[in-house]
PDB file of C-alpha atoms in Angstrom:
ATOM      1  CA  ASP S   4      75.501 -52.447 218.454  1.00  0.00           C
ATOM      2  CA  ASN S   5      79.023 -53.890 218.812  1.00  0.00           C
ATOM      3  CA  ASP S   6      80.653 -50.693 220.107  1.00  0.00           C
ATOM      4  CA  GLY S   7      77.898 -50.142 222.653  1.00  0.00           C
ATOM      5  CA  THR S   8      76.693 -46.928 221.060  1.00  0.00           C
ATOM      6  CA  MET S   9      73.031 -47.736 220.722  1.00  0.00           C
ATOM      7  CA  GLU S  10      71.193 -45.312 218.520  1.00  0.00           C
ATOM      8  CA  ARG S  11      67.576 -44.193 218.403  1.00  0.00           C
ATOM      9  CA  LEU S  12      65.817 -42.099 215.816  1.00  0.00           C
ATOM     10  CA  LEU S  13      63.773 -39.234 217.195  1.00  0.00           C
ATOM     11  CA  HIS S  14      61.592 -36.498 215.807  1.00  0.00           C
ATOM     12  CA  SER S  15      62.810 -32.930 216.320  1.00  0.00           C
ATOM     13  CA  ASP S  16      60.553 -32.638 219.390  1.00  0.00           C
ATOM     14  CA  GLY S  17      62.130 -35.735 220.955  1.00  0.00           C
ATOM     15  CA  ARG S  18      59.369 -38.248 220.174  1.00  0.00           C
ATOM     16  CA  PRO S  19      60.539 -41.707 219.047  1.00  0.00           C
ATOM     17  CA  VAL S  20      60.138 -42.424 215.341  1.00  0.00           C
ATOM     18  CA  ASP S  21      57.821 -45.350 214.507  1.00  0.00           C
ATOM     19  CA  ASP S  22      59.050 -47.796 211.897  1.00  0.00           C
ATOM     20  CA  ALA S  23      56.073 -46.878 209.702  1.00  0.00           C
ATOM     21  CA  GLN S  24      57.396 -43.308 209.548  1.00  0.00           C
ATOM     22  CA  LEU S  25      60.819 -44.286 208.236  1.00  0.00           C
ATOM     23  CA  PRO S  26      61.471 -43.321 204.610  1.00  0.00           C
ATOM     24  CA  MET S  27      62.135 -46.953 203.613  1.00  0.00           C
ATOM     25  CA  HIS S  28      58.719 -48.079 204.858  1.00  0.00           C
ATOM     26  CA  ARG S  29      57.015 -45.124 203.217  1.00  0.00           C
ATOM     27  CA  ILE S  30      58.586 -46.139 199.893  1.00  0.00           C
ATOM     28  CA  LEU S  31      57.449 -49.726 200.352  1.00  0.00           C
ATOM     29  CA  ARG S  32      53.919 -48.423 200.919  1.00  0.00           C
ATOM     30  CA  GLY S  33      53.992 -46.799 197.509  1.00  0.00           C
ATOM     31  CA  GLU S  34      55.409 -43.293 197.875  1.00  0.00           C
ATOM     32  CA  PRO S  35      57.427 -42.517 194.732  1.00  0.00           C
ATOM     33  CA  MET S  36      60.203 -40.754 196.682  1.00  0.00           C
ATOM     34  CA  VAL S  37      60.955 -39.307 200.103  1.00  0.00           C
ATOM     35  CA  ARG S  38      63.181 -36.210 200.138  1.00  0.00           C
ATOM     36  CA  ASP S  39      65.017 -34.648 203.063  1.00  0.00           C
ATOM     37  CA  ALA S  40      63.239 -36.455 205.898  1.00  0.00           C
ATOM     38  CA  ARG S  41      64.951 -35.172 209.038  1.00  0.00           C
ATOM     39  CA  PHE S  42      65.584 -37.105 212.235  1.00  0.00           C
ATOM     40  CA  LEU S  43      67.610 -36.769 215.381  1.00  0.00           C
ATOM     41  CA  VAL S  44      70.011 -39.612 216.082  1.00  0.00           C
ATOM     42  CA  ALA S  45      70.312 -40.124 219.857  1.00  0.00           C
ATOM     43  CA  MET S  46      73.380 -42.016 220.978  1.00  0.00           C
ATOM     44  CA  ALA S  47      74.096 -43.781 224.254  1.00  0.00           C
ATOM     45  CA  SER S  48      76.800 -41.208 224.990  1.00  0.00           C
ATOM     46  CA  GLY S  49      74.116 -38.505 225.075  1.00  0.00           C
ATOM     47  CA  ALA S  50      75.299 -36.889 221.864  1.00  0.00           C
ATOM     48  CA  ARG S  51      72.770 -36.102 219.179  1.00  0.00           C
ATOM     49  CA  ALA S  52      73.107 -35.545 215.478  1.00  0.00           C
ATOM     50  CA  LEU S  53      70.653 -34.308 212.885  1.00  0.00           C
ATOM     51  CA  ILE S  54      70.438 -36.385 209.731  1.00  0.00           C
ATOM     52  CA  SER S  55      68.648 -35.928 206.429  1.00  0.00           C
ATOM     53  CA  VAL S  56      67.343 -39.023 204.654  1.00  0.00           C
ATOM     54  CA  THR S  57      66.350 -39.211 200.999  1.00  0.00           C
ATOM     55  CA  SER S  58      64.946 -42.526 199.746  1.00  0.00           C
ATOM     56  CA  ALA S  59      63.787 -43.874 196.391  1.00  0.00           C
ATOM     57  CA  PRO S  60      62.535 -47.260 195.178  1.00  0.00           C
ATOM     58  CA  VAL S  61      64.547 -49.696 193.064  1.00  0.00           C
ATOM     59  CA  HIS S  62      62.382 -51.548 190.543  1.00  0.00           C
ATOM     60  CA  ASP S  63      62.913 -54.916 188.943  1.00  0.00           C
ATOM     61  CA  ALA S  64      62.386 -55.721 185.260  1.00  0.00           C
ATOM     62  CA  SER S  65      58.656 -56.089 185.776  1.00  0.00           C
ATOM     63  CA  GLY S  66      58.361 -52.701 187.477  1.00  0.00           C
ATOM     64  CA  GLU S  67      57.830 -54.072 190.945  1.00  0.00           C
ATOM     65  CA  ILE S  68      59.729 -52.635 193.905  1.00  0.00           C
ATOM     66  CA  ASP S  69      62.811 -54.750 194.409  1.00  0.00           C
ATOM     67  CA  GLY S  70      64.420 -52.614 197.119  1.00  0.00           C
ATOM     68  CA  VAL S  71      65.015 -49.135 198.467  1.00  0.00           C
ATOM     69  CA  VAL S  72      68.073 -46.942 198.126  1.00  0.00           C
ATOM     70  CA  SER S  73      68.601 -44.302 200.809  1.00  0.00           C
ATOM     71  CA  LEU S  74      71.035 -41.446 201.200  1.00  0.00           C
ATOM     72  CA  TYR S  75      71.893 -40.435 204.766  1.00  0.00           C
ATOM     73  CA  GLU S  76      73.552 -37.071 205.360  1.00  0.00           C
ATOM     74  CA  ASP S  77      74.735 -35.634 208.667  1.00  0.00           C
ATOM     75  CA  ILE S  78      73.489 -32.040 208.552  1.00  0.00           C
ATOM     76  CA  THR S  79      74.160 -31.117 212.181  1.00  0.00           C
ATOM     77  CA  GLU S  80      76.684 -28.366 211.408  1.00  0.00           C
ATOM     78  CA  ARG S  81      74.735 -27.137 208.410  1.00  0.00           C
ATOM     79  CA  GLU S  82      71.606 -26.804 210.533  1.00  0.00           C
ATOM     80  CA  ARG S  83      73.528 -24.915 213.209  1.00  0.00           C
ATOM     81  CA  THR S  84      74.813 -22.540 210.551  1.00  0.00           C
ATOM     82  CA  GLU S  85      71.327 -22.126 209.065  1.00  0.00           C
ATOM     83  CA  GLU S  86      69.861 -21.545 212.525  1.00  0.00           C
ATOM     84  CA  GLY S  87      72.486 -18.890 213.168  1.00  0.00           C
ATOM     85  CA  LEU S  88      71.612 -17.239 209.857  1.00  0.00           C
ATOM     86  CA  ARG S  89      67.903 -17.361 210.705  1.00  0.00           C
ATOM     87  CA  GLU S  90      68.591 -15.698 214.061  1.00  0.00           C
ATOM     88  CA  MET S  91      70.704 -13.050 212.341  1.00  0.00           C
ATOM     89  CA  GLN S  92      67.916 -12.456 209.819  1.00  0.00           C
ATOM     90  CA  THR S  93      65.380 -12.117 212.636  1.00  0.00           C
ATOM     91  CA  GLU S  94      67.617  -9.609 214.427  1.00  0.00           C
ATOM     92  CA  ARG S  95      68.227  -7.758 211.152  1.00  0.00           C
ATOM     93  CA  ASP S  96      64.489  -7.553 210.455  1.00  0.00           C
ATOM     94  CA  ALA S  97      63.856  -6.251 213.977  1.00  0.00           C
ATOM     95  CA  LEU S  98      66.605  -3.646 213.553  1.00  0.00           C
ATOM     96  CA  ILE S  99      65.190  -2.551 210.202  1.00  0.00           C
ATOM     97  CA  ARG S 100      61.747  -2.153 211.783  1.00  0.00           C
ATOM     98  CA  ARG S 101      63.226   0.009 214.549  1.00  0.00           C
ATOM     99  CA  LEU S 102      65.187   2.080 212.032  1.00  0.00           C
ATOM    100  CA  GLN S 103      62.074   2.475 209.885  1.00  0.00           C
ATOM    101  CA  LEU S 104      60.189   3.721 212.945  1.00  0.00           C
ATOM    102  CA  GLN S 105      62.909   6.285 213.635  1.00  0.00           C
ATOM    103  CA  PHE S 106      63.000   7.180 209.939  1.00  0.00           C
ATOM    104  CA  ASP S 107      59.258   7.853 209.960  1.00  0.00           C
ATOM    105  CA  ARG S 108      59.367   9.895 213.185  1.00  0.00           C
ATOM    106  CA  LEU S 109      62.324  12.144 212.387  1.00  0.00           C
ATOM    107  CA  PRO S 110      61.471  15.855 212.799  1.00  0.00           C
ATOM    108  CA  LEU S 111      63.502  16.559 209.637  1.00  0.00           C
ATOM    109  CA  ALA S 112      62.804  15.554 206.057  1.00  0.00           C
ATOM    110  CA  PHE S 113      64.904  12.462 205.391  1.00  0.00           C
ATOM    111  CA  MET S 114      65.611  11.081 201.917  1.00  0.00           C
ATOM    112  CA  LEU S 115      67.853   8.495 200.317  1.00  0.00           C
ATOM    113  CA  LEU S 116      69.254   9.479 196.923  1.00  0.00           C
ATOM    114  CA  ASP S 117      71.028   7.454 194.256  1.00  0.00           C
ATOM    115  CA  ARG S 118      74.228   8.653 192.594  1.00  0.00           C
ATOM    116  CA  GLU S 119      72.199  10.727 190.112  1.00  0.00           C
ATOM    117  CA  THR S 120      70.356  12.435 193.024  1.00  0.00           C
ATOM    118  CA  ARG S 121      67.137  10.583 192.233  1.00  0.00           C
ATOM    119  CA  ILE S 122      65.009  10.123 195.345  1.00  0.00           C
ATOM    120  CA  LEU S 123      64.767   6.478 196.436  1.00  0.00           C
ATOM    121  CA  ASP S 124      62.845   6.925 199.679  1.00  0.00           C
ATOM    122  CA  ALA S 125      61.400   9.727 201.797  1.00  0.00           C
ATOM    123  CA  ASN S 126      59.852   9.970 205.240  1.00  0.00           C
ATOM    124  CA  PRO S 127      56.522  11.566 206.240  1.00  0.00           C
ATOM    125  CA  ARG S 128      58.227  14.803 207.343  1.00  0.00           C
ATOM    126  CA  ALA S 129      59.498  15.276 203.773  1.00  0.00           C
ATOM    127  CA  GLU S 130      55.889  15.065 202.590  1.00  0.00           C
ATOM    128  CA  GLN S 131      54.849  17.696 205.142  1.00  0.00           C
ATOM    129  CA  ILE S 132      57.629  20.174 204.340  1.00  0.00           C
ATOM    130  CA  PHE S 133      57.446  20.003 200.550  1.00  0.00           C
ATOM    131  CA  GLY S 134      53.766  19.165 200.098  1.00  0.00           C
ATOM    132  CA  TYR S 135      54.299  16.094 197.892  1.00  0.00           C
ATOM    133  CA  GLN S 136      53.132  12.581 198.549  1.00  0.00           C
ATOM    134  CA  LYS S 137      56.020  10.135 198.709  1.00  0.00           C
ATOM    135  CA  GLU S 138      54.936   8.532 195.430  1.00  0.00           C
ATOM    136  CA  GLU S 139      55.180  11.924 193.710  1.00  0.00           C
ATOM    137  CA  ILE S 140      58.885  12.402 194.459  1.00  0.00           C
ATOM    138  CA  VAL S 141      60.347   8.880 194.516  1.00  0.00           C
ATOM    139  CA  GLY S 142      62.183   8.306 191.244  1.00  0.00           C
ATOM    140  CA  HIS S 143      62.495  12.026 190.540  1.00  0.00           C
ATOM    141  CA  SER S 144      65.598  14.195 190.795  1.00  0.00           C
ATOM    142  CA  LEU S 145      65.972  16.096 194.054  1.00  0.00           C
ATOM    143  CA  LEU S 146      67.361  19.048 192.088  1.00  0.00           C
ATOM    144  CA  HIS S 147      64.373  19.365 189.765  1.00  0.00           C
ATOM    145  CA  ARG S 148      61.666  18.436 192.262  1.00  0.00           C
ATOM    146  CA  LEU S 149      62.604  20.144 195.531  1.00  0.00           C
ATOM    147  CA  ILE S 150      65.174  22.830 194.711  1.00  0.00           C
ATOM    148  CA  SER S 151      64.175  26.217 193.305  1.00  0.00           C
ATOM    149  CA  GLU S 152      65.252  26.887 189.739  1.00  0.00           C
ATOM    150  CA  GLU S 153      67.510  29.753 190.851  1.00  0.00           C
ATOM    151  CA  SER S 154      69.408  27.500 193.270  1.00  0.00           C
ATOM    152  CA  ARG S 155      69.806  24.326 191.203  1.00  0.00           C
ATOM    153  CA  ALA S 156      73.206  25.200 189.739  1.00  0.00           C
ATOM    154  CA  ALA S 157      74.571  26.062 193.201  1.00  0.00           C
ATOM    155  CA  MET S 158      73.169  22.854 194.684  1.00  0.00           C
ATOM    156  CA  GLU S 159      74.542  20.753 191.819  1.00  0.00           C
ATOM    157  CA  GLU S 160      78.027  22.241 192.350  1.00  0.00           C
ATOM    158  CA  PHE S 161      77.693  21.713 196.092  1.00  0.00           C
ATOM    159  CA  ILE S 162      76.863  18.029 195.600  1.00  0.00           C
ATOM    160  CA  ARG S 163      79.755  17.570 193.176  1.00  0.00           C
ATOM    161  CA  GLU S 164      82.125  18.912 195.821  1.00  0.00           C
ATOM    162  CA  LEU S 165      80.438  16.769 198.452  1.00  0.00           C
ATOM    163  CA  VAL S 166      81.163  13.541 196.571  1.00  0.00           C
ATOM    164  CA  LEU S 167      84.866  14.181 197.190  1.00  0.00           C
ATOM    165  CA  ASN S 168      84.246  14.744 200.898  1.00  0.00           C
ATOM    166  CA  GLU S 169      83.829  11.924 203.396  1.00  0.00           C
ATOM    167  CA  ASP S 170      82.115  14.082 206.007  1.00  0.00           C
ATOM    168  CA  THR S 171      78.534  15.151 206.465  1.00  0.00           C
ATOM    169  CA  THR S 172      78.067  18.788 205.476  1.00  0.00           C
ATOM    170  CA  HIS S 173      75.199  21.240 205.238  1.00  0.00           C
ATOM    171  CA  ARG S 174      74.046  24.381 203.497  1.00  0.00           C
ATOM    172  CA  VAL S 175      70.967  26.608 203.443  1.00  0.00           C
ATOM    173  CA  ILE S 176      69.421  26.444 199.970  1.00  0.00           C
ATOM    174  CA  GLU S 177      66.277  27.942 198.444  1.00  0.00           C
ATOM    175  CA  SER S 178      63.896  25.031 197.965  1.00  0.00           C
ATOM    176  CA  ALA S 179      60.527  24.629 196.300  1.00  0.00           C
ATOM    177  CA  THR S 180      57.228  23.165 197.472  1.00  0.00           C
ATOM    178  CA  LYS S 181      54.581  21.466 195.384  1.00  0.00           C
ATOM    179  CA  LYS S 182      52.483  24.656 195.468  1.00  0.00           C
ATOM    180  CA  GLY S 183      55.352  26.642 193.981  1.00  0.00           C
ATOM    181  CA  ALA S 184      56.328  28.448 197.160  1.00  0.00           C
ATOM    182  CA  THR S 185      60.001  29.129 197.803  1.00  0.00           C
ATOM    183  CA  ILE S 186      61.250  28.153 201.248  1.00  0.00           C
ATOM    184  CA  LEU S 187      64.682  28.121 202.834  1.00  0.00           C
ATOM    185  CA  CYS S 188      65.860  24.680 203.868  1.00  0.00           C
ATOM    186  CA  GLU S 189      68.983  23.705 205.733  1.00  0.00           C
ATOM    187  CA  TRP S 190      70.174  20.624 203.875  1.00  0.00           C
ATOM    188  CA  HIS S 191      72.486  18.049 205.469  1.00  0.00           C
ATOM    189  CA  PHE S 192      74.141  15.532 203.143  1.00  0.00           C
ATOM    190  CA  THR S 193      76.177  12.403 203.856  1.00  0.00           C
ATOM    191  CA  PRO S 194      77.836  10.548 200.939  1.00  0.00           C
ATOM    192  CA  LEU S 195      77.157   6.797 200.794  1.00  0.00           C
ATOM    193  CA  ARG S 196      79.835   4.432 199.507  1.00  0.00           C
ATOM    194  CA  ASN S 197      80.041   0.704 198.874  1.00  0.00           C
ATOM    195  CA  ALA S 198      82.645  -1.672 200.333  1.00  0.00           C
ATOM    196  CA  ALA S 199      85.081  -0.712 197.574  1.00  0.00           C
ATOM    197  CA  GLY S 200      84.733   2.979 198.443  1.00  0.00           C
ATOM    198  CA  ALA S 201      82.804   3.912 195.305  1.00  0.00           C
ATOM    199  CA  PHE S 202      80.169   6.633 195.635  1.00  0.00           C
ATOM    200  CA  ILE S 203      76.666   5.113 195.405  1.00  0.00           C
ATOM    201  CA  GLY S 204      74.364   7.830 196.666  1.00  0.00           C
ATOM    202  CA  LEU S 205      73.496  10.340 199.352  1.00  0.00           C
ATOM    203  CA  MET S 206      71.623  10.482 202.602  1.00  0.00           C
ATOM    204  CA  ALA S 207      69.837  13.835 202.757  1.00  0.00           C
ATOM    205  CA  MET S 208      68.072  15.616 205.615  1.00  0.00           C
ATOM    206  CA  ALA S 209      66.336  18.970 205.407  1.00  0.00           C
ATOM    207  CA  GLY S 210      64.620  21.336 207.796  1.00  0.00           C
ATOM    208  CA  ASP S 211      62.514  24.377 206.909  1.00  0.00           C
ATOM    209  CA  VAL S 212      64.421  27.339 208.399  1.00  0.00           C
ATOM    210  CA  THR S 213      62.529  30.084 206.555  1.00  0.00           C
ATOM    211  CA  GLU S 214      61.118  31.738 209.680  1.00  0.00           C
ATOM    212  CA  ARG S 215      64.389  31.370 211.575  1.00  0.00           C
ATOM    213  CA  VAL S 216      66.383  33.080 208.828  1.00  0.00           C
ATOM    214  CA  ARG S 217      63.800  35.878 208.534  1.00  0.00           C
ATOM    215  CA  SER S 218      64.032  36.479 212.272  1.00  0.00           C
ATOM    216  CA  GLU S 219      67.824  36.549 212.145  1.00  0.00           C
ATOM    217  CA  HIS S 220      67.803  39.047 209.299  1.00  0.00           C
ATOM    218  CA  ALA S 221      65.301  41.223 211.140  1.00  0.00           C
ATOM    219  CA  LEU S 222      67.546  41.111 214.191  1.00  0.00           C
ATOM    220  CA  LEU S 223      70.526  42.261 212.159  1.00  0.00           C
ATOM    221  CA  GLU S 224      68.543  45.107 210.643  1.00  0.00           C
ATOM    222  CA  SER S 225      68.015  46.774 214.022  1.00  0.00           C
ATOM    223  CA  PRO S 226      69.876  46.449 217.340  1.00  0.00           C
ATOM    224  CA  TRP S 227      67.118  48.147 219.336  1.00  0.00           C
ATOM    225  CA  PRO S 228      65.334  44.958 220.492  1.00  0.00           C
ATOM    226  CA  LEU S 229      68.602  44.031 222.224  1.00  0.00           C
ATOM    227  CA  THR S 230      68.952  47.293 224.206  1.00  0.00           C
ATOM    228  CA  PRO S 231      67.742  45.875 227.583  1.00  0.00           C
ATOM    229  CA  VAL S 232      70.131  42.954 227.207  1.00  0.00           C
ATOM    230  CA  MET S 233      73.072  45.141 226.162  1.00  0.00           C
ATOM    231  CA  ARG S 234      72.848  47.198 229.360  1.00  0.00           C
ATOM    232  CA  ASN S 235      73.871  44.111 231.336  1.00  0.00           C
ATOM    233  CA  LEU S 236      76.776  43.153 229.061  1.00  0.00           C
ATOM    234  CA  PRO S 237      80.425  44.353 229.248  1.00  0.00           C
ATOM    235  CA  ALA S 238      81.609  47.447 227.361  1.00  0.00           C
ATOM    236  CA  TYR S 239      81.010  45.787 224.035  1.00  0.00           C
ATOM    237  CA  ALA S 240      79.729  42.475 222.709  1.00  0.00           C
ATOM    238  CA  LEU S 241      80.393  40.586 219.508  1.00  0.00           C
ATOM    239  CA  ILE S 242      77.208  38.928 218.385  1.00  0.00           C
ATOM    240  CA  ARG S 243      77.283  36.383 215.593  1.00  0.00           C
ATOM    241  CA  VAL S 244      74.070  35.390 213.867  1.00  0.00           C
ATOM    242  CA  ALA S 245      74.147  32.815 211.073  1.00  0.00           C
ATOM    243  CA  ALA S 246      76.934  33.846 208.667  1.00  0.00           C
ATOM    244  CA  CYS S 247      76.956  37.524 209.712  1.00  0.00           C
ATOM    245  CA  THR S 248      78.872  39.217 212.495  1.00  0.00           C
ATOM    246  CA  LYS S 249      77.892  42.546 214.042  1.00  0.00           C
ATOM    247  CA  VAL S 250      79.413  44.551 216.905  1.00  0.00           C
ATOM    248  CA  PHE S 251      77.117  46.319 219.324  1.00  0.00           C
ATOM    249  CA  ALA S 252      78.731  48.860 221.667  1.00  0.00           C
TER     250      ALA S 252
END
């Protein structure tokens, strides 16, 4: 080489490439075409480049091979970009697996809803709370599947207001199980929006608070269970339970 930059062709693992493995020689042995054969070009300077070679035969009038035409393309930067994308995809897949694990292990029912409140996905806790298999609720409206008939209008209005709100918010709503039982669930909703800011759906979480609410109501009905505690408090105490406030003196 006149400029002193001797070049060698190598396989990706660093092994030298035999002449018989070159696309031109493969064509001369009868292969109809060689596409995207990749080699490393090692230069005397120590630099390396990745090239892609595509070769095809040139036939004479009688149909015999008269020569070989080859296209050489330096794909070093493209390969670096593709490798970066592959690494990003690997990291993304690992992150999705971790998120899926958390999704499945959440102690609350967790669902993804589209803009029409149809259920797109649900975790195992949702199955346990409402009694449905995932396949029985996916594709169905949250309002008509999991909310009691008496509470649907209130929930629908609540969701309409929520679409205008950027924050996560919650409300206790009468909900329905597959067996027809009515339970009280504390629903947490977060609006989902695309890059343009358009509403595309909801992230919903729910916990069964039926027993908690019953206990709170029972507590409000009678102050007597608190008597031993009240003796150790100041002259009066303001006790707030759920949405109700009661003064015990």
